[in-house]
Coordinates of C-alpha atoms and ligand atoms in Angstrom, one line a residue:
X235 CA -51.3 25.1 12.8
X236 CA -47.9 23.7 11.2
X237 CA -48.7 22.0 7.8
X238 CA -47.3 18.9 8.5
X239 CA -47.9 17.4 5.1
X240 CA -44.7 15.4 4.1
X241 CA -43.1 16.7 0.7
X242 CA -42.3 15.0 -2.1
X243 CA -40.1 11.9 -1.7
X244 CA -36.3 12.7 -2.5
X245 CA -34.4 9.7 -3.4
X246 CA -31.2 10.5 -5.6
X247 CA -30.5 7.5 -8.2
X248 CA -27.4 5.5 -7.1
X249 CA -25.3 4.0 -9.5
X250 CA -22.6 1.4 -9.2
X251 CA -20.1 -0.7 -11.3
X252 CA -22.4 -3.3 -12.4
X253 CA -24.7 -0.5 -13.3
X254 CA -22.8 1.1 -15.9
X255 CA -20.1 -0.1 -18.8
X256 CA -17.8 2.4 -20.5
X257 CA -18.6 2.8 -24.3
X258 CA -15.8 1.9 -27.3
X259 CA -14.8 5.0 -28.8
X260 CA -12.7 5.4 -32.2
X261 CA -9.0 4.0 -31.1
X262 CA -5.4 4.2 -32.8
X263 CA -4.4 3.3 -29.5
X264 CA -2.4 0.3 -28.7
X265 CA -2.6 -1.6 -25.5
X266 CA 0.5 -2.3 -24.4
X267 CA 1.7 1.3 -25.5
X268 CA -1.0 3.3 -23.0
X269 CA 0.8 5.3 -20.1
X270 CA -1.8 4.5 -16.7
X271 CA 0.2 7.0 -14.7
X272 CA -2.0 9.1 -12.6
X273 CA -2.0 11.1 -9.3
X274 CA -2.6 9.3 -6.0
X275 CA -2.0 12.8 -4.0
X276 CA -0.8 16.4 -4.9
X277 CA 2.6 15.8 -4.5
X278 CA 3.2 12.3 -5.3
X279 CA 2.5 10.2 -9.0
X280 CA 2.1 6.5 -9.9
X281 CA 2.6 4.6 -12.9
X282 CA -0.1 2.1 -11.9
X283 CA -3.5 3.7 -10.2
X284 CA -3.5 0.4 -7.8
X285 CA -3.3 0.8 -4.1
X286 CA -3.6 -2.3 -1.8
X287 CA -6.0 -1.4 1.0
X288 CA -5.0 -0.8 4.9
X289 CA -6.3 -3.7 5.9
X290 CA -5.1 -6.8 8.4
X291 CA -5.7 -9.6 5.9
X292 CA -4.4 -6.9 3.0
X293 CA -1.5 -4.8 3.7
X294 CA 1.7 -5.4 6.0
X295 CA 5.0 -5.0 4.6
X296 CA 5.4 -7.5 1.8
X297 CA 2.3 -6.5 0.5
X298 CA 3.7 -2.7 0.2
X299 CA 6.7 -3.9 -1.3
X300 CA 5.5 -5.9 -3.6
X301 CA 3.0 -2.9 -4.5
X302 CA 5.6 -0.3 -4.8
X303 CA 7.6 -2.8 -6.9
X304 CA 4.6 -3.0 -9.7
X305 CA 4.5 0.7 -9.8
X306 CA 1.4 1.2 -7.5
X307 CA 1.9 1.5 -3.9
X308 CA 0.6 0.0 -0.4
X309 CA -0.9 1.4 2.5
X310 CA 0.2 -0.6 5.9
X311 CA -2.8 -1.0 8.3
X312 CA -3.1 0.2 12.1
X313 CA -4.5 -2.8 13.6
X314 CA -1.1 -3.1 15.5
X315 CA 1.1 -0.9 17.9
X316 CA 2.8 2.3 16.4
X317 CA 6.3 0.4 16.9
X318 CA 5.0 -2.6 14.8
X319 CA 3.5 -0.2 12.1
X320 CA 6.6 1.9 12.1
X321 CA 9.0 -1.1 12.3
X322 CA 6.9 -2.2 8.9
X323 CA 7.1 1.6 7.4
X324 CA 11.4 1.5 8.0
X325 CA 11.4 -2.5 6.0
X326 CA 10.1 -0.9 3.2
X327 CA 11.8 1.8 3.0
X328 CA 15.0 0.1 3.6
X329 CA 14.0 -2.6 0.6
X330 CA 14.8 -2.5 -3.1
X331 CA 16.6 0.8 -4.1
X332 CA 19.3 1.8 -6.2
X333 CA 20.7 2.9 -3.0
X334 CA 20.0 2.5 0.5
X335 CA 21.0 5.6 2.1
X336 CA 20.4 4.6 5.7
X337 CA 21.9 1.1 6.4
X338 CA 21.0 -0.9 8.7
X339 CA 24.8 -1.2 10.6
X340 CA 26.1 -3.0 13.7
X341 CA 28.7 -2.0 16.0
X342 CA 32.0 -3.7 16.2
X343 CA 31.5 -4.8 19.9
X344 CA 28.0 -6.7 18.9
X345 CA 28.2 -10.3 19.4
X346 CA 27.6 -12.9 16.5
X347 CA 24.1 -13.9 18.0
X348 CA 23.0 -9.8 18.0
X349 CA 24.1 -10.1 14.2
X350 CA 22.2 -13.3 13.5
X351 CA 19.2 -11.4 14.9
X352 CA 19.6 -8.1 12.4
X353 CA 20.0 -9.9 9.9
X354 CA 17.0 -12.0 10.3
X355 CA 14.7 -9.0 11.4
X356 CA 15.6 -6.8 8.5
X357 CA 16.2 -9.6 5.7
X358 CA 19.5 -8.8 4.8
X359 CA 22.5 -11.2 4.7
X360 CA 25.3 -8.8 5.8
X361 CA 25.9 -5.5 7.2
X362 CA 28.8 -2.5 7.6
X363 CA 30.3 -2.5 10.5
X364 CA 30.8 1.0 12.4
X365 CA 31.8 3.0 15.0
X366 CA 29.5 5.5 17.0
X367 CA 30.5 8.5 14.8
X368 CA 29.6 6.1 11.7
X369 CA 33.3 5.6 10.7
X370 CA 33.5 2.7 8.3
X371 CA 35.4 -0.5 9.9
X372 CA 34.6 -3.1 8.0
X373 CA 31.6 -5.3 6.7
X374 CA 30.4 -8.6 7.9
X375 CA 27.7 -11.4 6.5
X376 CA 26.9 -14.7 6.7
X377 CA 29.4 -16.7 5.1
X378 CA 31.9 -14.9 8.2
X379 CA 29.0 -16.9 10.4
X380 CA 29.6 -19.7 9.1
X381 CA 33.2 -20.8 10.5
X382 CA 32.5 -19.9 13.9
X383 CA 30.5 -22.7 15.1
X384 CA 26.5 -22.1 16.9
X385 CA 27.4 -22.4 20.3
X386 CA 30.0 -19.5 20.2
X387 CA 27.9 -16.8 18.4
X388 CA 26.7 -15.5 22.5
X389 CA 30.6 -14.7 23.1
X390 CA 32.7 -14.0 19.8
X391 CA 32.6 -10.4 18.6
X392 CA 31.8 -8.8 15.3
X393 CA 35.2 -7.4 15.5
X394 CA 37.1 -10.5 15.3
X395 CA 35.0 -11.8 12.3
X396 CA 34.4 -9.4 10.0
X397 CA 36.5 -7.8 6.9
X398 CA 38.0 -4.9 8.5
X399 CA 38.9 -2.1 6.0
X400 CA 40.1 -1.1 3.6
X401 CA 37.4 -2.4 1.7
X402 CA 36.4 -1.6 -1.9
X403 CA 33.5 1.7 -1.2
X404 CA 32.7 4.6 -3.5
X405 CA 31.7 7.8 -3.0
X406 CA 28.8 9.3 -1.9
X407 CA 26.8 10.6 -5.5
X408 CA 28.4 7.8 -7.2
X409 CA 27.0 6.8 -10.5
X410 CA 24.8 3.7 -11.7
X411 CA 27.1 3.0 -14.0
X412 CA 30.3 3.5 -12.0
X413 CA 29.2 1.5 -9.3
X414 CA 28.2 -1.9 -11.4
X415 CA 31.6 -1.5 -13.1
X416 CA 33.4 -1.4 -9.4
X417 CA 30.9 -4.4 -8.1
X418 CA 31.9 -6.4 -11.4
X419 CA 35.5 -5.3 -11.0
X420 CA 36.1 -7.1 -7.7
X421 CA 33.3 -9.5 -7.7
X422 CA 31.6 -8.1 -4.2
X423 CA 28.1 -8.4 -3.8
X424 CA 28.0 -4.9 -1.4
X425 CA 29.5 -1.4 -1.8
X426 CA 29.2 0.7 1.1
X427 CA 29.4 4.4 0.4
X428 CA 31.5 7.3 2.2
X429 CA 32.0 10.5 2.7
X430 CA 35.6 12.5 3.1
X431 CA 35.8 11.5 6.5
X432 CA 35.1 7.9 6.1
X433 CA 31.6 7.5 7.7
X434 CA 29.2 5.1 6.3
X435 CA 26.9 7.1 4.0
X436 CA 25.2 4.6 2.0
X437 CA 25.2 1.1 0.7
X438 CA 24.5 -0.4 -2.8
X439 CA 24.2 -3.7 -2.9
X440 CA 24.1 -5.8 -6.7
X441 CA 20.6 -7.7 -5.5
X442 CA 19.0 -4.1 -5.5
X443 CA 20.7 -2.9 -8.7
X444 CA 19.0 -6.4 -9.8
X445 CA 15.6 -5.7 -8.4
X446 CA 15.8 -1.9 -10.1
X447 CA 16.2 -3.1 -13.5
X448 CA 13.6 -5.8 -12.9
X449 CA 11.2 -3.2 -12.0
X450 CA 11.2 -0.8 -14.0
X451 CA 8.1 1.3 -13.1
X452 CA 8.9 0.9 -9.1
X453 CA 7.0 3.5 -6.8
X454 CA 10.1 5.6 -5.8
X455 CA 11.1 8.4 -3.5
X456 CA 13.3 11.3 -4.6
X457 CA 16.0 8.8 -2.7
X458 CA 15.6 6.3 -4.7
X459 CA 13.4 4.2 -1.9
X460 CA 10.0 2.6 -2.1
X461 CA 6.9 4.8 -1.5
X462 CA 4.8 3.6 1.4
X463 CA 1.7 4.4 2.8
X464 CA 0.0 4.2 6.2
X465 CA -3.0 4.5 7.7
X466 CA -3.6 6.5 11.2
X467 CA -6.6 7.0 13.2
X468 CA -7.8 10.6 14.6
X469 CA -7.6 10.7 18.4
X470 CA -5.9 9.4 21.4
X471 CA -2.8 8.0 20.6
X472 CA -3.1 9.0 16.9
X473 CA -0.9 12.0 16.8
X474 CA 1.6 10.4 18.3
X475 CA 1.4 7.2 15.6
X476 CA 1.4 10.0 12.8
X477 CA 4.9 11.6 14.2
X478 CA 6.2 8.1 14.7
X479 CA 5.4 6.8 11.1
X480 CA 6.8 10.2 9.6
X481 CA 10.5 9.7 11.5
X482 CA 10.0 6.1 10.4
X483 CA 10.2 7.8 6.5
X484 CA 6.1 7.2 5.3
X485 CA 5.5 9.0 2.5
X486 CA 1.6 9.0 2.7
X487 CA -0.3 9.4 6.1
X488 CA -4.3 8.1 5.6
X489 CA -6.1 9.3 8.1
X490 CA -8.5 5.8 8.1
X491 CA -12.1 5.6 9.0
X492 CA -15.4 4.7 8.2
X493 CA -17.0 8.5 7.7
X494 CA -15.3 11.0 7.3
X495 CA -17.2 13.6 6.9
X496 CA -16.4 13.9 11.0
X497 CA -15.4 17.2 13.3
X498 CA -12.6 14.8 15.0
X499 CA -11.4 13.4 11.7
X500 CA -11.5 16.5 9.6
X501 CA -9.6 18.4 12.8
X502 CA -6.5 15.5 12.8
X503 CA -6.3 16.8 9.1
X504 CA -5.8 20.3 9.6
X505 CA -3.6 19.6 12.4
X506 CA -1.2 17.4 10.0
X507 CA -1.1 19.8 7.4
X508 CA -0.5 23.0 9.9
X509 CA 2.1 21.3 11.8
X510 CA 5.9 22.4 11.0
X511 CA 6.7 18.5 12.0
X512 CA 4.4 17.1 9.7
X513 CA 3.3 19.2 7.6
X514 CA 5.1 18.1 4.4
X515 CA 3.7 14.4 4.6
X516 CA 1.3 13.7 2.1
X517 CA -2.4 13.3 4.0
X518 CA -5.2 11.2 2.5
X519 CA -8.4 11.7 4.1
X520 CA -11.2 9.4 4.3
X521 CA -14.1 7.7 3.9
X522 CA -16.8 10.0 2.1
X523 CA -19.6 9.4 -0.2
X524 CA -20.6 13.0 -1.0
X525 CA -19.9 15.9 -2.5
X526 CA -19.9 17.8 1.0
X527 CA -17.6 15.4 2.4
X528 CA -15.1 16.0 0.2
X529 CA -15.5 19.2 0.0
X530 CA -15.3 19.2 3.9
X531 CA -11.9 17.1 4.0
X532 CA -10.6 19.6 0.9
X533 CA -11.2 22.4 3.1
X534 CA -9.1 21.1 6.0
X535 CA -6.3 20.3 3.5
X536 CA -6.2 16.7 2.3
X537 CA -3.9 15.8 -0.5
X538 CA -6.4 13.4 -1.5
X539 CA -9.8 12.1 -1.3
X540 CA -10.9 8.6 -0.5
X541 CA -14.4 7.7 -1.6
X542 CA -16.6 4.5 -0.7
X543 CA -18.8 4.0 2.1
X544 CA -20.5 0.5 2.0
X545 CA -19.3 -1.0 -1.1
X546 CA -16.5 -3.0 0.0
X547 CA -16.8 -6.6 -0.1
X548 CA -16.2 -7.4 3.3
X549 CA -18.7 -4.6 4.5
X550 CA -21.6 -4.8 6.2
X551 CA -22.3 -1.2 6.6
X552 CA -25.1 -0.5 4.3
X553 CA -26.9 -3.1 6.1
X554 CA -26.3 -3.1 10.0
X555 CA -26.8 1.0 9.4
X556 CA -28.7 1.4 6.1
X557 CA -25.6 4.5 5.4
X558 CA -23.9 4.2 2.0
X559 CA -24.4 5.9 -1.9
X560 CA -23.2 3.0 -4.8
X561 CA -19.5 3.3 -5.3
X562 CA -20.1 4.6 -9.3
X563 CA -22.5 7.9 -7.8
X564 CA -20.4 8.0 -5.0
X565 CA -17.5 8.4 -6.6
X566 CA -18.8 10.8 -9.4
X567 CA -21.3 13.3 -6.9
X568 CA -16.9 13.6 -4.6
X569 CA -15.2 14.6 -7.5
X570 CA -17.3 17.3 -8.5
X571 CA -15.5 18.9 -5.3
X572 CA -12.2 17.3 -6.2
X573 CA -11.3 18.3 -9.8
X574 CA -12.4 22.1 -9.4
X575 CA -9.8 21.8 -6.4
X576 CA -6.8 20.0 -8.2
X577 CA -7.2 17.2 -5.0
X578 CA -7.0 13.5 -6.6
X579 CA -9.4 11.3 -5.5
X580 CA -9.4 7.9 -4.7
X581 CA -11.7 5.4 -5.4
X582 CA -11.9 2.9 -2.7
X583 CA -13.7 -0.8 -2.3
X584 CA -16.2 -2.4 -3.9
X585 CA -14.0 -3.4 -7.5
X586 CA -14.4 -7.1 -8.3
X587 CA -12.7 -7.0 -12.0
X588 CA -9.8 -5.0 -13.6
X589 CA -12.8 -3.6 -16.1
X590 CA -14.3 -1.6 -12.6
X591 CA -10.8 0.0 -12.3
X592 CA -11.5 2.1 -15.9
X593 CA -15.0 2.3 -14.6
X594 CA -13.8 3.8 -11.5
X595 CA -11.6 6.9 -13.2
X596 CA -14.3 7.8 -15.9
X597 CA -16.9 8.4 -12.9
X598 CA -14.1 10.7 -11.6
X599 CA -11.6 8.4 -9.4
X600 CA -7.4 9.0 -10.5
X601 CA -6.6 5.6 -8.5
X602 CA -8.4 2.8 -7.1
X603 CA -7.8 1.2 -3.7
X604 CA -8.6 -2.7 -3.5
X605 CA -9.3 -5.3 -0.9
X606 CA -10.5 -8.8 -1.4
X607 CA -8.8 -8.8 -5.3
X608 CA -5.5 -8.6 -3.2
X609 CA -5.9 -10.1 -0.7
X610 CA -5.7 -13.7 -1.9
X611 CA -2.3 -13.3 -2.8
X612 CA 0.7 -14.6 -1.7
X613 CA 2.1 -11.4 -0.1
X614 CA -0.8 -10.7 1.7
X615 CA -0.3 -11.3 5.7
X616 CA -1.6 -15.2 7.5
X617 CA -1.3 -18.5 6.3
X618 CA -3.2 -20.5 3.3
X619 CA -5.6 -22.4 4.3
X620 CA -7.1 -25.6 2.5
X621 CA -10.7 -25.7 2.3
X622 CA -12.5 -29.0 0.8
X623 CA -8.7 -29.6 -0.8
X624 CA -8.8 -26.3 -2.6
X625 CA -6.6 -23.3 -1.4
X626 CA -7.9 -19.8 0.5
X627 CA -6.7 -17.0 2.4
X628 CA -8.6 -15.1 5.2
X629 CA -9.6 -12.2 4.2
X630 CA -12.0 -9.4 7.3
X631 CA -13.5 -6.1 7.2
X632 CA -11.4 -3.9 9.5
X633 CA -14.9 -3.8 11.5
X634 CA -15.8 -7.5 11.5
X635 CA -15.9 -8.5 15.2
X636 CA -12.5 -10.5 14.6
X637 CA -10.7 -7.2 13.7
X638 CA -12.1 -4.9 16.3
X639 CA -12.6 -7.0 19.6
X640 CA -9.5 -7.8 21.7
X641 CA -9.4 -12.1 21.3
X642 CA -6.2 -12.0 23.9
X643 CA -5.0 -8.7 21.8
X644 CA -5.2 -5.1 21.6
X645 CA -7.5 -3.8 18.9
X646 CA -6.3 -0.8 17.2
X647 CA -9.5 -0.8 14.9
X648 CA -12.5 0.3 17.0
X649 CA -12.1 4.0 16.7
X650 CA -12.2 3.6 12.6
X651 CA -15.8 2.6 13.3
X652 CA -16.2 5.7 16.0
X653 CA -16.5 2.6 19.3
X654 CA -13.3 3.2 20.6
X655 CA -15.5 4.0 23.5
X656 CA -17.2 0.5 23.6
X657 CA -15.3 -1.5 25.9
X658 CA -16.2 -4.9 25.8
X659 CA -16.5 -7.2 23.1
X660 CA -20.1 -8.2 23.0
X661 CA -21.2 -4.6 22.9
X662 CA -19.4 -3.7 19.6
X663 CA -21.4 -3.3 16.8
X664 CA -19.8 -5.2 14.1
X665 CA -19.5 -3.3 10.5
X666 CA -18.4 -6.2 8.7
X667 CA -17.8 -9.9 8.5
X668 CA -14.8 -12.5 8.0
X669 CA -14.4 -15.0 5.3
X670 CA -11.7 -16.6 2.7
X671 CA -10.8 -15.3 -0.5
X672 CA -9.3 -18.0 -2.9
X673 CA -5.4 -18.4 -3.3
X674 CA -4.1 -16.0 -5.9
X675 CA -0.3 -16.9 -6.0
X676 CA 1.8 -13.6 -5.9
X677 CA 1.2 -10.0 -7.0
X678 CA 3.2 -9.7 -9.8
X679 CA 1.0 -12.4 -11.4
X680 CA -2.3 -10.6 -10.2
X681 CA -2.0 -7.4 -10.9
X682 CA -0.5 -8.4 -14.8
X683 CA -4.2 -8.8 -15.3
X684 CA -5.8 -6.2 -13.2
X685 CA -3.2 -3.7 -15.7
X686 CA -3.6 -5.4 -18.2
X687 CA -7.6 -5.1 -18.1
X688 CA -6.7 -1.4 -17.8
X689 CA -4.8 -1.7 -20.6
X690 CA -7.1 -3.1 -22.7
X691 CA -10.3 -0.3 -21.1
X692 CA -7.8 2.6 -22.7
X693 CA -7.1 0.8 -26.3
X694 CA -11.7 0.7 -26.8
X695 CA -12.0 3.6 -25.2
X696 CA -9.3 5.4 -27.5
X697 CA -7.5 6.7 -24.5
X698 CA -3.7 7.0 -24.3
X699 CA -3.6 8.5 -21.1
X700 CA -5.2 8.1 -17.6
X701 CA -6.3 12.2 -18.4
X702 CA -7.6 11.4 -21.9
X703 CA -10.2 7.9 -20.4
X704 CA -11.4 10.5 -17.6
X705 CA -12.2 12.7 -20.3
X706 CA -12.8 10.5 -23.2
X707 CA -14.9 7.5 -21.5
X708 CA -19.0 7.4 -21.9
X709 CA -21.2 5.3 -19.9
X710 CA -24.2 3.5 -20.6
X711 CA -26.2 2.3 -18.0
X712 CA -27.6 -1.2 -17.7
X713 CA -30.1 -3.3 -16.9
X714 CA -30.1 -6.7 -15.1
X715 CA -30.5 -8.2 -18.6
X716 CA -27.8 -6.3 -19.4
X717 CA -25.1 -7.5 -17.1
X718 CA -26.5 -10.9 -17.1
X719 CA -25.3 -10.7 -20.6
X720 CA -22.0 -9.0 -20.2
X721 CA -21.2 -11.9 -18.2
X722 CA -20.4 -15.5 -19.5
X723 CA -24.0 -17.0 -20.0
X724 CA -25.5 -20.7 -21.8
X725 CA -22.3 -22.7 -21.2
X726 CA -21.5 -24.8 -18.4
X727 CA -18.4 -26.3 -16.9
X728 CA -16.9 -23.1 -17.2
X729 CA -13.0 -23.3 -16.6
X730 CA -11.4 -20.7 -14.7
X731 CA -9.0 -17.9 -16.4
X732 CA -6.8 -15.6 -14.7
X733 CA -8.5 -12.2 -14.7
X734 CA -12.1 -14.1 -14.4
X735 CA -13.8 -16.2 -11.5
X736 CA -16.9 -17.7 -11.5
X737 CA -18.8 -16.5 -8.3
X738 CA -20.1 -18.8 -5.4
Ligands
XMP2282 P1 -12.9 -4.5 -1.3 O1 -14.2 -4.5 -2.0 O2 -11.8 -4.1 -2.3 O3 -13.0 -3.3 -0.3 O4 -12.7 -5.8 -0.6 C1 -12.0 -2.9 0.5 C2 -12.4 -1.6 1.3 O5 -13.5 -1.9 2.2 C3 -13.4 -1.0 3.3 N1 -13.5 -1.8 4.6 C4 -14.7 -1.9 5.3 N2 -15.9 -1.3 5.1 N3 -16.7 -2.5 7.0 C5 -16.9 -1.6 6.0 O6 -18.0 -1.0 5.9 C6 -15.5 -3.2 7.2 O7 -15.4 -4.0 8.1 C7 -14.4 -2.8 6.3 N4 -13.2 -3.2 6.2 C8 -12.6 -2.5 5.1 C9 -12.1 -0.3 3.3 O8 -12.3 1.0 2.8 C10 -11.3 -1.1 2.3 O9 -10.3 -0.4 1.6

């Protein structure tokens, strides 16, 4: 006779970021003097602890670049073929650098109309000209388009438009300095770079040496190119995506989906990290909520940990399968597995002011990932849309039932929510819905204030340092009255400011 007498109930207390604020502490600190620099993975640092979520309505490439720019860095989404996503991996990489070190080129045999169409797909206005073994013959652009009239682009050559050489080029290894006083010199707008034997082996270009002063905190690669990240799945035709992505030049691989704490998941992981091919790529590996789950995805190798399950707010997880632990708990109960390891962890979904993003890395987070903050921004992919005369973007949970059913294309999204094996449309079993998100205007402008806030978490806390807030930085935990309080209360009409919305 089994006592089946139930034990006690167990029922962990789950905190979030409306749960808690962080303490003032006793400051010399100045704002706008604090360094935010933290870890994203083992091997790679950024200045800002902001990543833009891989999401459809989130992250494609302008969204990366715009990221990488500010210092923080992007991950593109896999809700499109391993071309498209690799094709949006190589724009990145080939955008804003102090050098590009592989040019996009065209042969001299190419016809004006192939040119127009490079120079359209990769957003450049001219390009060297070479021959197969990447001899130098000259350089072309658009101003030699524009004497040969439209309706000859299909027959006249590159050849007989372009500058042929000699040209004014440097020197592979060339200084900064030596190559703005050769641009200045003779008034070009390009240099291309060669070696001994005259092959093209680099390009600087004055609008990049621009865009590097301009951003001075830019996400960078030991190349001087713009970190990107991308996300991956964990079977079928996800090995061959990860390969792809890495020949494309991604410098983060996140293996994307909704648990994590998964045999298939956790195996992709190991295999990444054993392979000689793939091997160096930095893995992220994701989501968990637990200590166990990170401690799983630590043990197959990850060079980080993503954390949130349910608190995004696009998700509908915590309701259509009653799984999730609030994002503040959540993050804390991982990281007791991460820091004994050295692996950074990343805090992901769920922030809806730049004062969760301090919140976030004293509970134990070194970066925050973000959704809907971002994704009313200009760089973010589709069209505005005008709602009642006011102005949105669209903004869906990578397991809405817009993202993950087919709607006359293939979804690349099912197998984040483990239904890649579901196979028509009204059987999926939707983890999150679609909406709008109000008009931001661009990222620079946006994440001012979500740094800013940050900024302004370090000075009251007394923390110079992203180290010294995850050290320094005491909660207290509230009450309803208490946020209720924190947030603007007894006035009406009130008028919206940059870093603060009033919610519907
Ligand atoms: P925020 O709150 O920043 O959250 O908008 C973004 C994060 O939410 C996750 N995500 C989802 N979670 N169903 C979910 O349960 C979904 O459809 C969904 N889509 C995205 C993801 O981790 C993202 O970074």
């Amino acid at each position: 006779d089994a006592d089946l007498t139930p034990g006690p109930l167990v029922a962990e207390l789950g905190l979030t970021y409306d749960d808690v604020l962080l303490q003032p502490g006793e400051t010399d600190v100045i704002p706008s003097e604090v360094d935010t620099t933290s870890r994203l993975t083992r091997g790679i640092s950024l200045k800002v602890p902001i990543v833009s979520a891989a999401m459809d309505t989130v992250t494609e490439a302008r969204m990366a670049i715009a990221m990488a720019r500010i210092g923080g860095l992007g991950i593109l989404h896999r809700n499109l073929s391993i071309e498209d996503q690799a094709y949006q991996v190589d724009l990145v990489k080939r955008t804003q650098t102090g050098m590009i070190s592989n040019p996009v080129t065209i042969g001299p045999d190419a016809t004006l109309e192939d040119l127009d169409e490079l120079c359209g797909r990769y957003r450049v206005s001219g390009l060297p000209v070479v021959d197969e073994s990447e001899h130098l013959l000259g350089i072309i652009t658009n101003r030699d388009l524009r004497f040969t009239p439209v309706a000859e682009w299909a027959t006249t050559r590159v050849r007989d438009v372009m500058t042929p050489m000699p040209l004014i080029t440097g020197k592979v290894g060339i200084s900064h300095d030596e190559a703005t006083a050769l641009l200045r010199q003779h008034k070009r707008e390009r240099l291309p770079l060669i070696d001994d034997q005259g092959r093209l082996r680099g390009l600087i270009t004055v609008k990049d040496f621009v865009k590097s002063e301009q951003f001075p905190h830019a996400s960078k690669d030991g190349d001087g190119r713009l970190l990107v990240g991308a996300a991956v799945g964990y079977f079928g035709e996800a090995w061959q995506r990860a390969t792809t992505l890495i020949e494309a030049g991604v410098d983060v691989l996140v293996v994307d989906t909704a648990h994590g704490h998964a045999r298939l998941l956790l195996e992709m992981v190991e295999r990444i990290k054993s392979d000689p091919a793939t091997r160096h790529t930095q893995v992220i590996g994701g989501n968990i909520a637990t200590r166990a789950g990170a401690q799983a995805l630590i043990d197959a190798g990850v060079d980080a940990v993503k954390v949130g399950v349910g608190p995004g707010s696009i998700c509908t997880t915590r309701i259509v399968a009653g799984v999730g632990v609030p994002q503040v708990t959540a993050i804390h109960n991982a990281s007791l597995a991460c820091r004994p390891a050295g692996v950074p962890l990343i805090g992901d979904g769920g922030l809806q002011y730049s004062g969760d993003i301090a919140k976030a890395l004293v509970a134990g987070a070194d970066t925050v990932m973000v959704g809907s903050l971002l994704a009313g921004c200009e760089e973010s992919p589709g069209e505005l849309v005008f709602i009642n005369g006011k102005q949105f973007k669209a903004y869906r949970g990578m397991g809405s039932l817009g993202a993950m059913s087919s709607r006359g294309k293939k979804s690349y999204s099912k197998d984040r929510y483990f239904q890649a094996d579901v196979s028509s449309d009204d059987k999926i079993v939707p983890e999150g819905i679609e909406g709008q998100v109000a008009y931001r205007g661009p990222v620079g402008a946006v994440t001012h204030q979500l740094i800013g806030g940050l900024h302004q978490s370090m000075f009251y806390v007394g923390a110079p340092t992203i180290p010294d807030l995850q050290a320094r930085g005491r909660f207290v935990r509230i009450t309803a009255a208490g946020l209720r309080e924190s947030h603007p209360h007894d006035i009406s009409g009130i008028v919206e400011a940059p870093n603060y919305t009033v919610k519907p």
